[in-house]
PDB file of N, CA and C in Angstrom:
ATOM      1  N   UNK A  29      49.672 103.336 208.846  1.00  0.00           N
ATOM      2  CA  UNK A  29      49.578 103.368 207.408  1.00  0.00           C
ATOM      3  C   UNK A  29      50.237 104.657 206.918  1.00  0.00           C
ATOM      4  N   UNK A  30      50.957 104.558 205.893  1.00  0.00           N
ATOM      5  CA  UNK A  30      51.754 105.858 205.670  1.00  0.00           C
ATOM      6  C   UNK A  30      51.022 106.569 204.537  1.00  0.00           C
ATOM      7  N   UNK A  31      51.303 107.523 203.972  1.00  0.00           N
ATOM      8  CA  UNK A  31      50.433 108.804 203.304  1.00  0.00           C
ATOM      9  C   UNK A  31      50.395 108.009 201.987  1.00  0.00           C
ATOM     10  N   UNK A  32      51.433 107.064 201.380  1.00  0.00           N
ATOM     11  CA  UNK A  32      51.341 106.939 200.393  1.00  0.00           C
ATOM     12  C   UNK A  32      50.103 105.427 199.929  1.00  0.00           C
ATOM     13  N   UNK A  33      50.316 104.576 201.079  1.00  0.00           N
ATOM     14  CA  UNK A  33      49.067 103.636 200.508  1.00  0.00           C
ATOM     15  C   UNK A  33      48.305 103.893 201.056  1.00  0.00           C
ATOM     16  N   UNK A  34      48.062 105.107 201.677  1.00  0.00           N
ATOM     17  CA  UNK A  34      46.438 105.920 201.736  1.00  0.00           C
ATOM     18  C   UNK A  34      45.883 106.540 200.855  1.00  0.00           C
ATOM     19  N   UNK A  35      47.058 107.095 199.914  1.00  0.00           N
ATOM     20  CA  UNK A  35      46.581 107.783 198.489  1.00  0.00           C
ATOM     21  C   UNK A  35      46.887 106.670 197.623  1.00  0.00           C
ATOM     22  N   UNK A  36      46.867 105.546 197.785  1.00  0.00           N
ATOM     23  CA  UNK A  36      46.628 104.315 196.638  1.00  0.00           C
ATOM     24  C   UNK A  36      45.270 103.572 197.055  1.00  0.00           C
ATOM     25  N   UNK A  37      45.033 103.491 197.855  1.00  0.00           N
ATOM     26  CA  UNK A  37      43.594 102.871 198.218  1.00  0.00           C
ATOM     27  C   UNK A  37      42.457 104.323 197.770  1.00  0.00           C
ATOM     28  N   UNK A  38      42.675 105.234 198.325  1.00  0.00           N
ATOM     29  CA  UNK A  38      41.665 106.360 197.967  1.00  0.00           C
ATOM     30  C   UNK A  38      41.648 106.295 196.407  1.00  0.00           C
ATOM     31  N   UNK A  39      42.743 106.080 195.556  1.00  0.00           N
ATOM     32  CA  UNK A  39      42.552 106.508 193.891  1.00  0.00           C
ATOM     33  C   UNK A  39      41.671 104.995 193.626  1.00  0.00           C
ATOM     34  N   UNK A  40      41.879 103.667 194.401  1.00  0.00           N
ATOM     35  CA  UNK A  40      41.638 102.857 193.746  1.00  0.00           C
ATOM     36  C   UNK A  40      39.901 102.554 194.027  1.00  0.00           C
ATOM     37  N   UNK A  41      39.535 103.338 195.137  1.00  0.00           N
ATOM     38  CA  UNK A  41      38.104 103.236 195.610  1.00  0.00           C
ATOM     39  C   UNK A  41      37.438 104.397 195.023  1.00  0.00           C
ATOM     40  N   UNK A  42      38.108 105.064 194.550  1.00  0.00           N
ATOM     41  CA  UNK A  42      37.442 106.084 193.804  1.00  0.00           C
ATOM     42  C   UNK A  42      37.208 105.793 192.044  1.00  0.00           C
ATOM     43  N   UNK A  43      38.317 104.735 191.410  1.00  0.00           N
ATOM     44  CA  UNK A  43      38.273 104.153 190.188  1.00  0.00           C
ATOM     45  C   UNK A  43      36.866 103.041 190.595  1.00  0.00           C
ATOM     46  N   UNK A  44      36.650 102.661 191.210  1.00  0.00           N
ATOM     47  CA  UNK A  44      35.610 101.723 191.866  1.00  0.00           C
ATOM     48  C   UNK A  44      34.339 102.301 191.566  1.00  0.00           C
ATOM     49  N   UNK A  45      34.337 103.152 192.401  1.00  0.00           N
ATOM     50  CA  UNK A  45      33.228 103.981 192.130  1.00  0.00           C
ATOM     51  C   UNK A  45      33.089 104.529 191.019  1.00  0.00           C
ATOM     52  N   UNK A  46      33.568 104.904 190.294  1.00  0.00           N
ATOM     53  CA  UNK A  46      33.192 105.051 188.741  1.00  0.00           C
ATOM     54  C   UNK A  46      32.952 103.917 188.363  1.00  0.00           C
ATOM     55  N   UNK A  47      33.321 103.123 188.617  1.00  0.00           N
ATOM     56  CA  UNK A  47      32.831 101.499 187.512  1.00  0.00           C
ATOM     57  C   UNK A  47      31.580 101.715 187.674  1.00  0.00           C
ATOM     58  N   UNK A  48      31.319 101.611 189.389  1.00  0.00           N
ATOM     59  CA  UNK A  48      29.681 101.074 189.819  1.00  0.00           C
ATOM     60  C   UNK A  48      29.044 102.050 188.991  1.00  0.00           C
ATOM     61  N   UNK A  49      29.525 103.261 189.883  1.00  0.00           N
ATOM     62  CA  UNK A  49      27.998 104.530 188.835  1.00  0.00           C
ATOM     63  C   UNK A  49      28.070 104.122 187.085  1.00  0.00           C
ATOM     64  N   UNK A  50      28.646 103.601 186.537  1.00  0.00           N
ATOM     65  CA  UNK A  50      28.785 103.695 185.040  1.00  0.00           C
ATOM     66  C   UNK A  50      27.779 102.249 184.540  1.00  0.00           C
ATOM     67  N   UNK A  51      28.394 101.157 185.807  1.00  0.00           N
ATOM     68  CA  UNK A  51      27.217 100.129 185.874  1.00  0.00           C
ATOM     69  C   UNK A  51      25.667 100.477 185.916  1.00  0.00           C
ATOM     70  N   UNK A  52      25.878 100.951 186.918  1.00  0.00           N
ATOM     71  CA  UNK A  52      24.258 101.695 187.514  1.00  0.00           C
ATOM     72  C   UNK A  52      23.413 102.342 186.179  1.00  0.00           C
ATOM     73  N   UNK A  53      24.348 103.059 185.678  1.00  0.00           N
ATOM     74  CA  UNK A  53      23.955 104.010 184.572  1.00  0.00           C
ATOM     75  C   UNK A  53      23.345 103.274 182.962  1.00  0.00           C
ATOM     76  N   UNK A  54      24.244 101.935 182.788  1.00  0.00           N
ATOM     77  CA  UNK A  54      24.073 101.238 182.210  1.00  0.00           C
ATOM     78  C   UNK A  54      23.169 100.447 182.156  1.00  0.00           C
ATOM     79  N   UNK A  55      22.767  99.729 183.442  1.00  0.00           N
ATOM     80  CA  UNK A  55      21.281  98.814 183.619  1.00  0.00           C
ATOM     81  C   UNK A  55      20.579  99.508 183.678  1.00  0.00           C
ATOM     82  N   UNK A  56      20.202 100.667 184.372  1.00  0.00           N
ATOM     83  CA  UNK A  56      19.012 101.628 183.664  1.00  0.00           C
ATOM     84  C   UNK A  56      18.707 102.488 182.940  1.00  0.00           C
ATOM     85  N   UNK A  57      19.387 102.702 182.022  1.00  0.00           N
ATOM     86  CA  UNK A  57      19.075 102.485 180.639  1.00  0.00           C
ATOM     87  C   UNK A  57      18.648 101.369 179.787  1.00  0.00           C
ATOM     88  N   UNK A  58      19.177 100.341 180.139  1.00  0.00           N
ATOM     89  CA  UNK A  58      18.777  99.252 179.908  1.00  0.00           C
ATOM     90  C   UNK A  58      17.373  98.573 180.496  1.00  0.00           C
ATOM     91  N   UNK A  59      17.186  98.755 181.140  1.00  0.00           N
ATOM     92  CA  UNK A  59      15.781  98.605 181.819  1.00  0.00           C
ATOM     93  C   UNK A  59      14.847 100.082 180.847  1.00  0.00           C
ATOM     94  N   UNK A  60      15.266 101.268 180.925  1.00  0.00           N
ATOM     95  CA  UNK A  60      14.098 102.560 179.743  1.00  0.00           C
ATOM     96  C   UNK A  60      14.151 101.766 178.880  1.00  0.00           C
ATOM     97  N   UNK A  61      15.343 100.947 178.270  1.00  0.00           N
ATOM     98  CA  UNK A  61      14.883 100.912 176.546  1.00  0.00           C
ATOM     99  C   UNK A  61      14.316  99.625 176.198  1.00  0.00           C
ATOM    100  N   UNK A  62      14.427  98.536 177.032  1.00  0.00           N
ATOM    101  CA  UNK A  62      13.455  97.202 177.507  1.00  0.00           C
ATOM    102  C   UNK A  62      11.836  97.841 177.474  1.00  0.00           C
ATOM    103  N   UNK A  63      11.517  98.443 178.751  1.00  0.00           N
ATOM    104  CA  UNK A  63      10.663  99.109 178.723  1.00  0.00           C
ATOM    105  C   UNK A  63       9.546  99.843 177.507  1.00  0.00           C
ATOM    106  N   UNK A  64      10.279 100.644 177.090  1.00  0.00           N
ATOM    107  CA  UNK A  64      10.199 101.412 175.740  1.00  0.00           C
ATOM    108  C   UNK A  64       9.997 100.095 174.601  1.00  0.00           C
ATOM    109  N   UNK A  65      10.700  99.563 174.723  1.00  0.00           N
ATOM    110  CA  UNK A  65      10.476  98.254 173.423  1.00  0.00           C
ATOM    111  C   UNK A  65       9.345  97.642 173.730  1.00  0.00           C
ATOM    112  N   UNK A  66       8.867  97.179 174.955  1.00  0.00           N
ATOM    113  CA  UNK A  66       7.619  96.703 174.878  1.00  0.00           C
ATOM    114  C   UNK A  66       6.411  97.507 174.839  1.00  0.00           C
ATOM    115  N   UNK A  67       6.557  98.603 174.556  1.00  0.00           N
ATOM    116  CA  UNK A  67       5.208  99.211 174.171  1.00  0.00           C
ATOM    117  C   UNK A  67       4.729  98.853 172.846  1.00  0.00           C
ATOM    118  N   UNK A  68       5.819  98.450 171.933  1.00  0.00           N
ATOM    119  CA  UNK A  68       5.710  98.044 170.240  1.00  0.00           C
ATOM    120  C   UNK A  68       5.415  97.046 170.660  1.00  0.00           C
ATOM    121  N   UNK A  69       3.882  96.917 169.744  1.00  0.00           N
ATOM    122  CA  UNK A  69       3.253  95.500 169.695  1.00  0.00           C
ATOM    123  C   UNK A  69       3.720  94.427 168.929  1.00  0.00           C
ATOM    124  N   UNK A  70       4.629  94.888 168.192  1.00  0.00           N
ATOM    125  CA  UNK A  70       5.365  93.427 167.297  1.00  0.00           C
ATOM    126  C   UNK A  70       6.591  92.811 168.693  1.00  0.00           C
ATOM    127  N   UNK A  71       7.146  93.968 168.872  1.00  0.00           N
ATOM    128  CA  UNK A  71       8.137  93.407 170.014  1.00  0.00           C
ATOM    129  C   UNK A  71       7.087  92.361 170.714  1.00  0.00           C
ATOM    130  N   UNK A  72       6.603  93.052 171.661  1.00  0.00           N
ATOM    131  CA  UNK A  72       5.529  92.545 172.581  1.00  0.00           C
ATOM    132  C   UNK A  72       5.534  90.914 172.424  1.00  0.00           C
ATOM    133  N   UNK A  73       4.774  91.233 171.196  1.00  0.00           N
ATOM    134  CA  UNK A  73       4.489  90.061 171.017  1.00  0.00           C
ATOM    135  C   UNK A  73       5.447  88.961 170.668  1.00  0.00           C
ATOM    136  N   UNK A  74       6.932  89.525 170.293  1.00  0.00           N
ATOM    137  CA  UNK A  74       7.629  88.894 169.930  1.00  0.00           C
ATOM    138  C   UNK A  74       8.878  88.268 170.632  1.00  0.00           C
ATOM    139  N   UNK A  75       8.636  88.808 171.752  1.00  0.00           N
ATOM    140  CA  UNK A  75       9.333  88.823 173.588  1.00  0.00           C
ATOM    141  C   UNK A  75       8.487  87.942 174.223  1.00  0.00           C
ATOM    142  N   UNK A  76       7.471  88.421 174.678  1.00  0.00           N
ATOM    143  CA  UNK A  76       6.614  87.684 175.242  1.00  0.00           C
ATOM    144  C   UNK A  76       5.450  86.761 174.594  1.00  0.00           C
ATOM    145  N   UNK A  77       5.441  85.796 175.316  1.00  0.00           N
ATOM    146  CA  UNK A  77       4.088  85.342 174.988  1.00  0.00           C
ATOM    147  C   UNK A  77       2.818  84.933 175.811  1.00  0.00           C
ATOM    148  N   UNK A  78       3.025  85.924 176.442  1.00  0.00           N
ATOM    149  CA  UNK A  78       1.734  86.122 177.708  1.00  0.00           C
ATOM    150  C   UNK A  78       0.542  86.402 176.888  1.00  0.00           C
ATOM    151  N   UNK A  79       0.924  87.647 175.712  1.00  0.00           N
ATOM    152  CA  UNK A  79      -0.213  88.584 175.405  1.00  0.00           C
ATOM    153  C   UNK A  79      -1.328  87.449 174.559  1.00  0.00           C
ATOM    154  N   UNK A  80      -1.075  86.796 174.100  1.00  0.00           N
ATOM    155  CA  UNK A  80      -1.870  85.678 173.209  1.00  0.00           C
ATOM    156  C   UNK A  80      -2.339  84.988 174.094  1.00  0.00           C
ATOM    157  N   UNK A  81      -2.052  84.661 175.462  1.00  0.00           N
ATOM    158  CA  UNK A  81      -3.148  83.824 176.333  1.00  0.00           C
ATOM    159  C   UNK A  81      -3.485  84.402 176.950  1.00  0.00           C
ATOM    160  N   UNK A  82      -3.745  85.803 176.613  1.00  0.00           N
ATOM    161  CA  UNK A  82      -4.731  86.914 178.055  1.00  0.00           C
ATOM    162  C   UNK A  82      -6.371  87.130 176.950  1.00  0.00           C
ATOM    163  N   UNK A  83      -6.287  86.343 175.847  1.00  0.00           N
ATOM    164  CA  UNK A  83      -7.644  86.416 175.548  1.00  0.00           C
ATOM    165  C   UNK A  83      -7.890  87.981 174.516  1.00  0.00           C
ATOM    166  N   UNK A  84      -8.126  88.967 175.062  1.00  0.00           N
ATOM    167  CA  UNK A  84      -8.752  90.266 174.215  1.00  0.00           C
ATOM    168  C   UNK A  84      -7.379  90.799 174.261  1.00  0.00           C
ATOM    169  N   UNK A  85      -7.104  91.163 173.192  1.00  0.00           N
ATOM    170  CA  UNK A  85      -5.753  92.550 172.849  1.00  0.00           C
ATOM    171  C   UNK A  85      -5.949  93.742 173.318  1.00  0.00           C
ATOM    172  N   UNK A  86      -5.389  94.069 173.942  1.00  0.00           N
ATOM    173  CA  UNK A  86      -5.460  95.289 173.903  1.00  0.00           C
ATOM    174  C   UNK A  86      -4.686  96.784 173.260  1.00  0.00           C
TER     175      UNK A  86
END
């Protein structure tokens, strides 16, 4: 393999890896602010509808 499509695979696995981490970064955040939204009881309730057949509110 010669120097030059060794430094084209290295730039292109390294553009890679930024996607993923930016992915990564993205679903969890997305998962805090999911999270975070269901603490509001209108959400809650307005996402789910577990909370109305568990009987007592809490």
């Amino acid at each position: 393999m010669d120097d030059r499509s060794q430094k084209h695979y290295e730039a292109a696995f390294d553009n890679m890896t930024k996607v993923l981490i930016m992915i990564i970064i993205v679903l969890l955040a997305a998962i805090l602010l999911s999270q975070l939204a269901l603490q509001i009881p209108a959400v809650r309730l307005w996402v789910t509808g577990v909370d109305r057949l568990e009987g007592t509110p809490f």
